[in-house]
Amino acid sequence: MVLNRIVEQGDAAVSGPTLERLLSVMGAGALEPCTTQRGLEALVEGVTMLDPLEPRLLRGQMLLAVGIDPGSAAAVDVVLDAAGSAAAAVVFGQGRSGRPADALRAAAEDAGVAVLFRTAWCGWTELVGMLRAGLVLSGIPADPAVTPGDLNGLADAVALLVGGAVTIEDVESRVLAYSSTKEDVDELRRLTILGRRVPEWRVAAMREAGFFRALWGSGDVIHRPAHGENPERLVMAVRAGGEILGSIWVAAAGGDLPSHACDTLRSAARVAAAHLLHHRSHRTHARLVEDAARALLDGRGPAGVLTELTRIPAHGHCAALAVRPGASCKAEGTGRLYALLAVCCGANNLTPVVVPVDQGVLVLVGALHQDQRRAAEQLARLGKSLAVQVADASGPEARIGLGTVVETLADLPASRRSADLALRALLSPGEHRTVACASEVAETIALNQMLDTLTEPAPAPETPVARLVAFDAGQGGGTMVQTLQAYLDHFGHVPDTARALGVHANSLRHRIGRLTELSGLDLRSPDARLLAQLQLRLLERGGGREA
């Protein structure tokens, strides 16, 4: 493995977002100084386009004098006005002559205002983006700012300044964010982004080489030279106090990294600490909300904790929904399912709490309508909407059980139980509805509860169903049991049963006669039919056909 080199930091960093700090972070290539005498220590607070028709306070602003020829008298007026408003600096385009006028230089030096020129190969649009990114990394977010916790925005800002590809990782080498880049990325970066973590073999190799000891022990940028197909990389640990939060990586993309890349990465690491702390805090809060909701739904937690975390009122109509996604929802798609449920509830002006459970999700919905009937109607509409969305996203097998609407958060365990019962009924054989509340599937719920008391799936010996099971086992198929099940499900109606089995009616009549002969089943006896139905349902459970 290629040895790493610790990059020396050089001069101590200037504290505060000064013009000198901003130019250091941005590096060469975008701006050329005309005169910065007495202006490098000016504090920079933002970027402003010059608009003569809309005068404004320019204190601390980088004033972009778009459309003003630096050789004109108007340029001198702009500099003098900027000095009077305590602007941080004025940026001009190249102008007609391509060089600064003596009058402009003299005015800037007398007024103590820094004047810079946009380079010919950097457009105004690109310059605005670079200045805003530079301000973010210098400690003062530009407008629009990288919002707290927006790690992807931070990665894009760093990438814009260094012209490379950026990833932000936690201490376990999991990818928290990465920059978008039009350049071709190397295979290692591609695998890292696709897997959302550095490949295990790469982590093991770096650990064995002592790279992580060097990274976590260093307070500065580490340089990893290009090696084979892997381009040059820079990496620096992100710290808050004495705690290591993660790391920022910069990989060359389409060319060498610029000389100022190390300074930019140092600034980025300082800014990233606040973003990583916010990210972790948000994630921790989300976990606390989930744990509080799970405890409440399980009947082992107080409602007050969830109210404090989510602002869902403790008193007010609420309910639980039990969601089972379709067969196409795999483990890697569960995050998208949770987000989909949250967005759909939000579209209905409801604030949900999504709680993952075995094979599905529970959704807690609070602050329903204060009228009981209208709250139930509101929940029914939500259930139908979610059923369509979840089925589209995960497959037609998706089902949603609606819990009863209860009056307080403390009553949610009862709503959760009814939602689970409704979902289980919807998953029963022969049920084709996708969403229902417990009252709509009461018969199926009652049957399931009755069957739950019959723990032995195998039919009692010497009963008709037991004889048919033995016959089918000897013949290597399940024709007789299947026929009896269909016949009883269709109330002994031969045409419907024949269509369900895909056989001719006469063939079915012959088969029915044969199975009654083999089993001794008296189809005229209500008790015999009831026993057979129950035994057949238990067989279905024993065969694993019930979800």
Coordinates of C-alpha atoms in Angstrom, one line a residue:
M1 CA 0.0 0.0 0.0
V2 CA 1.2 3.5 -0.8
L3 CA 2.5 5.3 2.3
N4 CA 0.6 8.5 3.3
R5 CA 2.2 11.9 3.7
I6 CA 0.9 14.4 6.3
V7 CA 0.5 17.8 4.7
E8 CA 2.1 20.6 6.7
Q9 CA -0.4 23.4 7.5
G10 CA 2.0 26.3 7.3
D11 CA 0.8 29.7 8.6
A12 CA -1.8 29.7 11.3
A13 CA -5.3 30.0 10.1
V14 CA -6.9 33.4 10.3
S15 CA -9.8 33.4 12.7
G16 CA -13.0 34.6 11.3
P17 CA -14.4 34.9 7.8
T18 CA -12.0 37.5 6.5
L19 CA -11.3 38.3 2.9
E20 CA -7.8 36.7 3.3
R21 CA -9.4 33.5 4.6
L22 CA -11.9 33.5 1.7
L23 CA -9.2 33.9 -0.9
S24 CA -7.1 31.3 0.7
V25 CA -10.0 28.8 0.6
M26 CA -10.9 29.6 -2.9
G27 CA -7.4 29.5 -4.2
A28 CA -6.2 30.9 -7.5
G29 CA -8.1 30.6 -10.8
A30 CA -11.2 32.7 -10.2
L31 CA -10.0 36.0 -8.8
E32 CA -7.0 38.2 -9.5
P33 CA -6.1 41.0 -7.0
C34 CA -5.9 44.5 -8.3
T35 CA -5.2 46.0 -4.9
T36 CA -5.9 44.6 -1.4
Q37 CA -4.0 47.2 0.5
R38 CA -5.6 47.5 4.0
G39 CA -8.4 45.3 2.8
L40 CA -7.5 41.7 3.5
E41 CA -8.7 41.9 7.1
A42 CA -12.2 43.0 6.1
L43 CA -14.9 40.7 7.3
V44 CA -16.9 39.0 4.6
E45 CA -20.5 38.3 5.3
G46 CA -22.0 37.6 1.9
V47 CA -22.1 38.2 -1.9
T48 CA -24.1 40.9 -3.6
M49 CA -24.7 41.8 -7.2
L50 CA -24.4 45.6 -7.9
D51 CA -27.8 47.1 -8.8
P52 CA -27.7 50.9 -9.2
L53 CA -31.5 51.0 -9.1
E54 CA -31.7 49.2 -5.8
P55 CA -29.3 50.8 -3.3
R56 CA -28.7 48.7 -0.2
L57 CA -26.5 48.4 2.8
L58 CA -23.3 46.7 1.6
R59 CA -21.5 46.2 4.9
G60 CA -19.4 43.1 4.8
Q61 CA -20.5 42.2 1.2
M62 CA -18.4 41.1 -1.7
L63 CA -19.8 43.5 -4.3
L64 CA -19.9 42.0 -7.9
A65 CA -19.8 45.0 -10.3
V66 CA -21.3 43.2 -13.2
G67 CA -21.5 45.3 -16.4
I68 CA -19.2 48.1 -15.0
D69 CA -16.1 48.7 -17.1
P70 CA -13.2 49.0 -14.6
G71 CA -11.6 51.7 -16.8
S72 CA -14.6 54.0 -16.5
A73 CA -15.4 56.8 -14.1
A74 CA -18.4 54.8 -13.0
A75 CA -16.0 52.2 -11.6
V76 CA -14.3 54.8 -9.4
D77 CA -17.7 55.8 -8.1
V78 CA -18.6 52.2 -7.3
V79 CA -15.4 51.9 -5.2
L80 CA -16.0 55.1 -3.3
D81 CA -19.6 54.1 -2.6
A82 CA -18.4 50.7 -1.4
A83 CA -16.0 52.3 0.9
G84 CA -18.7 54.5 2.4
S85 CA -20.9 51.4 3.0
A86 CA -18.0 49.3 4.5
A87 CA -18.2 46.7 1.7
A88 CA -15.6 44.0 2.1
A89 CA -14.4 44.1 -1.5
V90 CA -15.4 45.0 -5.1
V91 CA -15.1 42.5 -8.0
F92 CA -14.9 43.8 -11.6
G93 CA -14.8 42.0 -14.9
Q94 CA -11.8 42.2 -17.2
G95 CA -13.1 45.3 -19.0
R96 CA -12.3 46.4 -22.5
S97 CA -8.6 46.9 -22.0
G98 CA -8.0 43.8 -19.9
R99 CA -6.0 45.7 -17.3
P100 CA -6.9 47.9 -14.3
A101 CA -7.0 51.7 -14.8
D102 CA -4.7 53.8 -12.7
A103 CA -7.6 55.9 -11.5
L104 CA -9.4 52.8 -10.2
R105 CA -6.3 51.6 -8.4
A106 CA -5.6 54.9 -6.8
A107 CA -9.2 55.3 -5.6
A108 CA -9.2 51.8 -4.1
E109 CA -5.9 52.4 -2.2
D110 CA -7.0 55.8 -0.9
A111 CA -10.4 54.3 0.2
G112 CA -8.8 51.1 1.7
V113 CA -11.2 48.9 -0.3
A114 CA -10.0 45.6 -1.8
V115 CA -10.5 45.5 -5.6
L116 CA -10.4 42.2 -7.5
F117 CA -10.9 41.0 -11.0
R118 CA -12.8 38.0 -12.3
T119 CA -10.5 35.9 -14.5
A120 CA -11.5 35.6 -18.1
W121 CA -12.0 31.8 -17.8
C122 CA -14.4 32.1 -14.8
G123 CA -17.9 33.3 -15.6
W124 CA -20.0 35.4 -13.2
T125 CA -22.3 32.4 -12.5
E126 CA -19.4 30.1 -11.7
L127 CA -17.8 32.9 -9.5
V128 CA -21.0 33.3 -7.5
G129 CA -21.1 29.6 -6.8
M130 CA -17.5 29.5 -5.8
L131 CA -17.8 32.5 -3.5
R132 CA -20.8 31.1 -1.8
A133 CA -19.1 27.8 -1.3
G134 CA -16.0 29.5 0.0
L135 CA -18.1 31.5 2.5
V136 CA -19.6 28.3 3.8
L137 CA -16.2 26.8 4.3
S138 CA -15.0 30.0 5.9
G139 CA -17.6 29.9 8.6
I140 CA -20.3 32.2 7.3
P141 CA -23.0 30.5 5.1
A142 CA -23.7 32.4 2.0
D143 CA -27.2 32.8 0.6
P144 CA -28.5 30.2 -0.2
A145 CA -26.8 28.6 2.8
V146 CA -25.8 25.0 3.3
T147 CA -28.5 24.2 5.9
P148 CA -27.4 22.5 9.1
G149 CA -27.0 18.8 8.6
D150 CA -27.0 19.1 4.7
L151 CA -23.9 17.0 4.2
N152 CA -24.5 16.6 0.5
G153 CA -24.6 20.4 0.1
L154 CA -21.3 20.6 2.0
A155 CA -19.7 17.9 -0.2
D156 CA -20.8 19.8 -3.3
A157 CA -19.4 23.1 -1.9
V158 CA -16.0 21.5 -1.3
A159 CA -16.0 19.7 -4.7
L160 CA -16.8 23.0 -6.4
L161 CA -13.8 24.7 -4.9
V162 CA -11.2 21.9 -5.5
G163 CA -12.5 20.5 -8.7
G164 CA -12.5 17.0 -7.3
A165 CA -14.9 14.4 -6.0
V166 CA -15.8 14.5 -2.3
T167 CA -17.2 11.9 0.2
I168 CA -18.0 12.5 3.9
E169 CA -17.7 9.3 6.0
D170 CA -18.4 8.3 9.6
V171 CA -15.8 6.6 11.7
E172 CA -17.0 3.2 10.4
S173 CA -16.2 4.2 6.8
R174 CA -19.9 4.5 6.0
V175 CA -20.7 7.1 3.4
L176 CA -22.9 9.9 4.8
A177 CA -22.7 12.2 1.8
Y178 CA -21.0 12.6 -1.5
S179 CA -20.6 15.2 -4.1
S180 CA -22.2 15.1 -7.6
T181 CA -19.5 15.3 -10.3
K182 CA -19.6 15.1 -14.1
E183 CA -16.1 13.7 -14.2
D184 CA -15.5 10.0 -14.5
V185 CA -14.9 8.5 -11.0
D186 CA -12.5 5.7 -10.2
E187 CA -13.8 2.2 -9.5
L188 CA -13.1 2.5 -5.7
R189 CA -15.3 5.6 -5.4
R190 CA -18.0 4.0 -7.5
L191 CA -18.1 0.9 -5.3
T192 CA -18.0 3.1 -2.2
I193 CA -21.0 5.2 -3.3
L194 CA -23.1 2.2 -4.5
G195 CA -22.5 0.3 -1.3
R196 CA -22.8 3.4 0.8
R197 CA -19.6 2.4 2.6
V198 CA -16.0 1.7 1.7
P199 CA -15.6 -1.9 0.6
E200 CA -14.6 -4.2 3.4
W201 CA -11.4 -5.4 1.6
R202 CA -10.3 -1.8 1.3
V203 CA -11.0 -1.0 4.9
A204 CA -9.1 -4.1 6.0
A205 CA -6.1 -3.2 3.9
M206 CA -6.0 0.4 5.3
R207 CA -6.4 -0.9 8.8
E208 CA -3.6 -3.3 8.4
A209 CA -1.3 -0.6 7.0
G210 CA -2.0 1.6 10.0
F211 CA -3.8 4.3 7.9
F212 CA -6.6 4.8 10.4
R213 CA -4.2 5.2 13.3
A214 CA -2.5 7.9 11.3
L215 CA -5.8 9.6 10.3
W216 CA -7.4 9.7 13.7
G217 CA -4.1 10.7 15.3
S218 CA -3.4 13.5 12.9
G219 CA -4.8 17.0 13.2
D220 CA -4.1 17.8 9.6
V221 CA -4.6 16.7 6.0
I222 CA -3.2 13.4 4.8
H223 CA -2.1 13.1 1.2
R224 CA -2.5 9.7 -0.6
P225 CA -0.6 9.9 -3.9
A226 CA -2.1 8.4 -7.1
H227 CA -1.5 4.7 -7.3
G228 CA -2.5 2.6 -10.3
E229 CA -6.1 3.4 -11.2
N230 CA -6.7 5.2 -7.9
P231 CA -6.2 8.9 -8.3
E232 CA -4.6 11.3 -5.9
R233 CA -6.6 11.7 -2.6
L234 CA -6.7 14.0 0.3
V235 CA -8.3 13.1 3.6
M236 CA -8.8 14.8 7.0
A237 CA -10.5 13.8 10.2
V238 CA -13.5 15.8 11.4
R239 CA -13.4 16.5 15.1
A240 CA -15.6 18.3 17.7
G241 CA -13.5 18.9 20.8
G242 CA -11.7 15.7 21.4
E243 CA -14.2 13.5 19.7
I244 CA -13.7 12.1 16.2
L245 CA -16.9 12.4 14.2
G246 CA -15.7 11.1 10.8
S247 CA -13.6 12.2 7.8
I248 CA -13.8 14.1 4.5
W249 CA -12.1 12.7 1.4
V250 CA -11.2 14.6 -1.8
A251 CA -10.3 12.6 -4.9
A252 CA -8.9 14.1 -8.0
A253 CA -11.3 13.9 -10.9
G254 CA -10.1 14.6 -14.4
G255 CA -6.8 16.2 -13.4
D256 CA -4.5 17.0 -10.5
L257 CA -5.9 18.7 -7.4
P258 CA -5.1 22.4 -7.1
S259 CA -2.5 23.7 -4.7
H260 CA -5.1 25.3 -2.4
A261 CA -7.0 22.0 -2.0
C262 CA -5.4 21.3 1.4
D263 CA -6.5 24.7 2.8
T264 CA -10.0 24.2 1.5
L265 CA -10.1 20.7 3.1
R266 CA -9.0 22.2 6.4
S267 CA -11.7 24.7 6.3
A268 CA -14.2 22.1 5.3
A269 CA -13.3 19.8 8.2
R270 CA -14.0 22.7 10.7
V271 CA -17.3 23.4 9.1
A272 CA -18.2 19.7 8.8
A273 CA -18.0 19.3 12.5
A274 CA -21.2 21.3 13.1
H275 CA -23.0 19.5 10.3
L276 CA -22.0 16.1 11.5
L277 CA -23.1 16.9 15.0
H278 CA -26.4 18.2 13.7
H279 CA -26.8 15.0 11.5
R280 CA -26.1 12.8 14.5
S281 CA -28.4 14.8 16.7
H282 CA -31.2 14.5 14.1
R283 CA -30.6 10.8 13.8
T284 CA -30.6 10.4 17.5
H285 CA -33.8 12.3 17.8
A286 CA -35.4 10.1 15.2
R287 CA -34.4 7.0 17.0
L288 CA -35.7 8.4 20.3
V289 CA -39.1 9.1 18.6
E290 CA -39.2 5.6 17.2
D291 CA -38.3 4.0 20.5
A292 CA -40.9 6.1 22.4
A293 CA -43.6 5.2 19.8
R294 CA -42.7 1.5 19.9
A295 CA -42.9 1.4 23.7
L296 CA -46.2 3.2 23.6
L297 CA -47.7 0.9 21.0
D298 CA -46.5 -2.1 22.9
G299 CA -48.2 -0.8 26.1
R300 CA -45.0 -0.4 28.0
G301 CA -44.3 3.3 27.7
P302 CA -45.8 6.6 28.8
A303 CA -47.6 8.9 26.3
G304 CA -45.9 12.0 27.7
V305 CA -42.5 11.1 26.3
L306 CA -43.8 10.9 22.7
T307 CA -45.7 14.1 23.1
E308 CA -42.6 15.9 24.3
L309 CA -40.6 14.5 21.3
T310 CA -43.2 15.0 18.6
R311 CA -45.6 17.6 19.9
I312 CA -48.5 15.2 19.1
P313 CA -51.1 16.1 21.7
A314 CA -51.6 13.5 24.4
H315 CA -55.4 14.1 24.4
G316 CA -57.0 13.9 21.0
H317 CA -58.2 11.3 18.5
C318 CA -55.4 9.1 17.2
A319 CA -54.9 5.6 15.7
A320 CA -52.4 3.0 14.5
L321 CA -52.1 1.4 11.1
A322 CA -50.5 -1.9 10.4
V323 CA -48.8 -2.0 7.0
R324 CA -47.5 -5.1 5.2
P325 CA -45.6 -4.2 1.9
G326 CA -45.8 -6.3 -1.2
A327 CA -43.4 -9.0 -2.2
S328 CA -41.1 -6.7 -4.2
C329 CA -40.1 -4.7 -1.1
K330 CA -36.7 -6.0 -0.2
A331 CA -34.5 -5.0 2.7
E332 CA -32.7 -2.3 0.8
G333 CA -36.1 -0.7 -0.1
T334 CA -37.4 -0.4 3.5
G335 CA -36.0 3.1 3.9
R336 CA -37.9 4.3 0.8
L337 CA -41.1 2.7 2.2
Y338 CA -40.8 4.6 5.4
A339 CA -40.2 7.8 3.6
L340 CA -43.2 7.1 1.3
L341 CA -45.5 6.5 4.3
A342 CA -44.3 9.8 5.9
V343 CA -44.8 11.8 2.8
C344 CA -48.2 10.4 2.1
C345 CA -49.4 11.2 5.6
G346 CA -47.9 14.6 5.3
A347 CA -49.9 15.2 2.1
N348 CA -53.0 14.5 4.2
N349 CA -52.0 17.1 6.7
L350 CA -51.1 14.5 9.3
T351 CA -47.8 14.0 11.2
P352 CA -47.0 10.3 11.5
V353 CA -44.5 8.3 13.4
V354 CA -43.3 5.3 11.4
V355 CA -42.2 2.3 13.5
P356 CA -40.6 -0.7 11.7
V357 CA -41.8 -4.1 12.9
D358 CA -41.3 -7.7 11.8
Q359 CA -42.4 -8.0 8.1
G360 CA -43.9 -4.6 8.0
V361 CA -44.5 -1.2 9.5
L362 CA -46.7 0.4 12.2
V363 CA -47.8 4.0 11.5
L364 CA -49.0 6.1 14.5
V365 CA -51.2 9.0 13.5
G366 CA -52.2 11.6 16.0
A367 CA -54.2 14.8 16.0
L368 CA -57.1 13.4 14.0
H369 CA -60.3 15.3 13.7
Q370 CA -61.9 16.1 17.1
D371 CA -65.2 14.5 16.0
Q372 CA -65.1 10.7 16.4
R373 CA -67.0 9.9 13.2
R374 CA -65.1 12.4 11.1
A375 CA -61.8 11.1 12.6
A376 CA -62.7 7.6 11.5
E377 CA -63.6 8.8 8.0
Q378 CA -60.3 10.7 7.9
L379 CA -58.4 7.5 8.8
A380 CA -60.3 5.5 6.2
R381 CA -59.3 8.0 3.5
L382 CA -55.7 7.9 4.6
G383 CA -55.7 4.1 4.6
K384 CA -57.1 3.9 1.0
S385 CA -54.5 6.4 -0.2
L386 CA -51.7 4.6 1.5
A387 CA -52.8 1.3 0.1
V388 CA -52.6 2.6 -3.4
Q389 CA -49.2 4.1 -2.9
V390 CA -47.7 1.2 -1.1
A391 CA -49.0 -1.3 -3.7
D392 CA -47.5 0.8 -6.5
A393 CA -44.2 0.9 -4.7
S394 CA -43.9 -2.7 -3.4
G395 CA -46.4 -4.9 -5.2
P396 CA -50.1 -5.8 -5.3
E397 CA -49.8 -8.0 -2.2
A398 CA -49.6 -4.9 0.0
R399 CA -52.2 -4.8 2.8
I400 CA -53.1 -2.2 5.5
G401 CA -55.1 -2.9 8.7
L402 CA -56.7 0.2 10.2
G403 CA -56.8 0.4 14.0
T404 CA -59.8 1.8 15.9
V405 CA -59.7 5.5 16.5
V406 CA -59.0 6.1 20.2
E407 CA -59.3 9.3 22.3
T408 CA -55.7 9.6 23.8
L409 CA -52.2 8.5 23.0
A410 CA -52.3 6.3 26.1
D411 CA -55.1 4.2 24.4
L412 CA -53.0 3.5 21.3
P413 CA -52.1 -0.1 22.3
A414 CA -55.8 -1.0 21.8
S415 CA -55.8 0.6 18.4
R416 CA -52.6 -1.2 17.5
R417 CA -54.1 -4.6 18.5
S418 CA -57.2 -4.0 16.3
A419 CA -54.9 -2.9 13.4
D420 CA -52.9 -6.1 13.7
L421 CA -56.1 -8.2 13.8
A422 CA -57.4 -6.5 10.7
L423 CA -54.1 -6.9 8.8
R424 CA -54.0 -10.6 9.7
A425 CA -57.6 -11.0 8.4
L426 CA -56.7 -9.3 5.2
L427 CA -53.8 -11.8 4.7
S428 CA -56.1 -14.8 5.2
P429 CA -56.8 -17.1 2.2
G430 CA -59.6 -15.9 0.0
E431 CA -59.5 -12.3 1.2
H432 CA -59.0 -9.8 -1.7
R433 CA -59.4 -6.4 0.0
T434 CA -56.3 -4.4 0.5
V435 CA -57.3 -2.2 3.4
A436 CA -59.9 -2.6 6.1
C437 CA -60.7 -1.9 9.7
A438 CA -61.4 -4.7 12.3
S439 CA -65.2 -4.2 12.1
E440 CA -65.1 -4.8 8.3
V441 CA -63.4 -8.2 8.7
A442 CA -64.9 -9.2 12.0
E443 CA -65.9 -12.7 10.8
T444 CA -62.4 -13.6 9.6
I445 CA -60.9 -12.2 12.9
A446 CA -63.3 -14.4 14.9
L447 CA -62.4 -17.5 12.8
N448 CA -58.7 -16.8 13.2
Q449 CA -59.1 -16.5 17.0
M450 CA -61.0 -19.8 17.0
L451 CA -58.4 -21.6 15.0
D452 CA -55.7 -20.2 17.3
T453 CA -57.1 -22.4 20.0
L454 CA -56.6 -25.5 17.9
T455 CA -52.9 -25.9 18.0
E456 CA -52.6 -29.2 16.2
P457 CA -52.5 -28.7 12.4
A458 CA -52.7 -32.5 11.6
P459 CA -56.3 -33.7 11.4
A460 CA -57.4 -36.2 14.0
P461 CA -56.8 -39.9 12.8
E462 CA -59.7 -41.7 11.2
T463 CA -61.5 -38.5 10.3
P464 CA -62.5 -38.1 6.6
V465 CA -59.9 -35.3 6.0
A466 CA -57.1 -37.4 7.6
R467 CA -58.0 -40.2 5.2
L468 CA -57.9 -37.8 2.2
V469 CA -54.5 -36.4 3.3
A470 CA -53.1 -39.9 3.5
F471 CA -54.5 -40.8 0.1
D472 CA -53.0 -37.7 -1.6
A473 CA -49.7 -38.4 0.1
G474 CA -49.7 -41.9 -1.3
Q475 CA -50.6 -40.7 -4.8
G476 CA -47.9 -38.0 -4.8
G477 CA -50.4 -35.1 -5.0
G478 CA -53.1 -33.1 -3.3
T479 CA -56.0 -33.5 -5.7
M480 CA -58.6 -34.8 -3.3
V481 CA -57.9 -32.3 -0.5
Q482 CA -57.9 -29.5 -3.0
T483 CA -61.1 -30.6 -4.5
L484 CA -62.9 -30.9 -1.1
Q485 CA -61.6 -27.4 -0.1
A486 CA -62.9 -25.8 -3.3
Y487 CA -66.3 -27.7 -3.1
L488 CA -66.9 -26.5 0.5
D489 CA -65.8 -23.0 -0.3
H490 CA -68.4 -22.8 -3.0
F491 CA -71.2 -24.2 -0.9
G492 CA -71.3 -27.4 -2.9
H493 CA -72.2 -25.6 -6.1
V494 CA -70.8 -27.8 -8.9
P495 CA -70.5 -25.2 -11.8
D496 CA -68.6 -22.6 -9.6
T497 CA -66.4 -25.3 -8.1
A498 CA -65.5 -26.7 -11.5
R499 CA -64.6 -23.3 -12.8
A500 CA -62.4 -22.7 -9.8
L501 CA -60.6 -26.0 -10.3
G502 CA -60.5 -25.7 -14.0
V503 CA -62.2 -29.1 -14.7
H504 CA -65.4 -30.2 -16.4
A505 CA -68.5 -30.4 -14.2
N506 CA -68.9 -34.2 -14.9
S507 CA -65.3 -34.8 -13.9
L508 CA -65.9 -32.9 -10.7
R509 CA -69.0 -35.0 -9.9
H510 CA -67.0 -38.1 -10.4
R511 CA -64.1 -36.8 -8.2
I512 CA -66.6 -35.8 -5.4
G513 CA -68.1 -39.3 -5.5
R514 CA -64.6 -40.8 -5.3
L515 CA -63.5 -38.7 -2.3
T516 CA -66.6 -39.4 -0.3
E517 CA -66.0 -43.1 -1.0
L518 CA -62.4 -42.9 0.1
S519 CA -62.9 -40.7 3.1
G520 CA -66.4 -41.7 4.4
L521 CA -67.3 -38.0 4.5
D522 CA -71.1 -37.4 4.8
L523 CA -71.6 -34.1 2.9
R524 CA -75.2 -33.9 4.1
S525 CA -74.1 -33.6 7.7
P526 CA -73.5 -29.9 8.9
D527 CA -71.2 -31.1 11.7
A528 CA -69.2 -33.2 9.2
R529 CA -68.8 -30.2 6.9
L530 CA -67.9 -27.8 9.7
L531 CA -65.2 -30.2 11.0
A532 CA -63.8 -30.7 7.5
Q533 CA -63.6 -26.9 7.0
L534 CA -61.8 -26.3 10.3
Q535 CA -59.4 -29.2 9.6
L536 CA -58.7 -27.8 6.1
R537 CA -58.0 -24.4 7.4
L538 CA -55.6 -25.8 10.0
L539 CA -53.9 -27.7 7.2
E540 CA -53.4 -24.4 5.3
R541 CA -51.7 -22.9 8.4
G542 CA -49.5 -26.0 8.9
G543 CA -48.4 -25.8 5.2
G544 CA -47.2 -22.2 5.8
R545 CA -49.7 -20.6 3.5
E546 CA -51.0 -18.2 6.0
A547 CA -48.8 -15.0 6.3

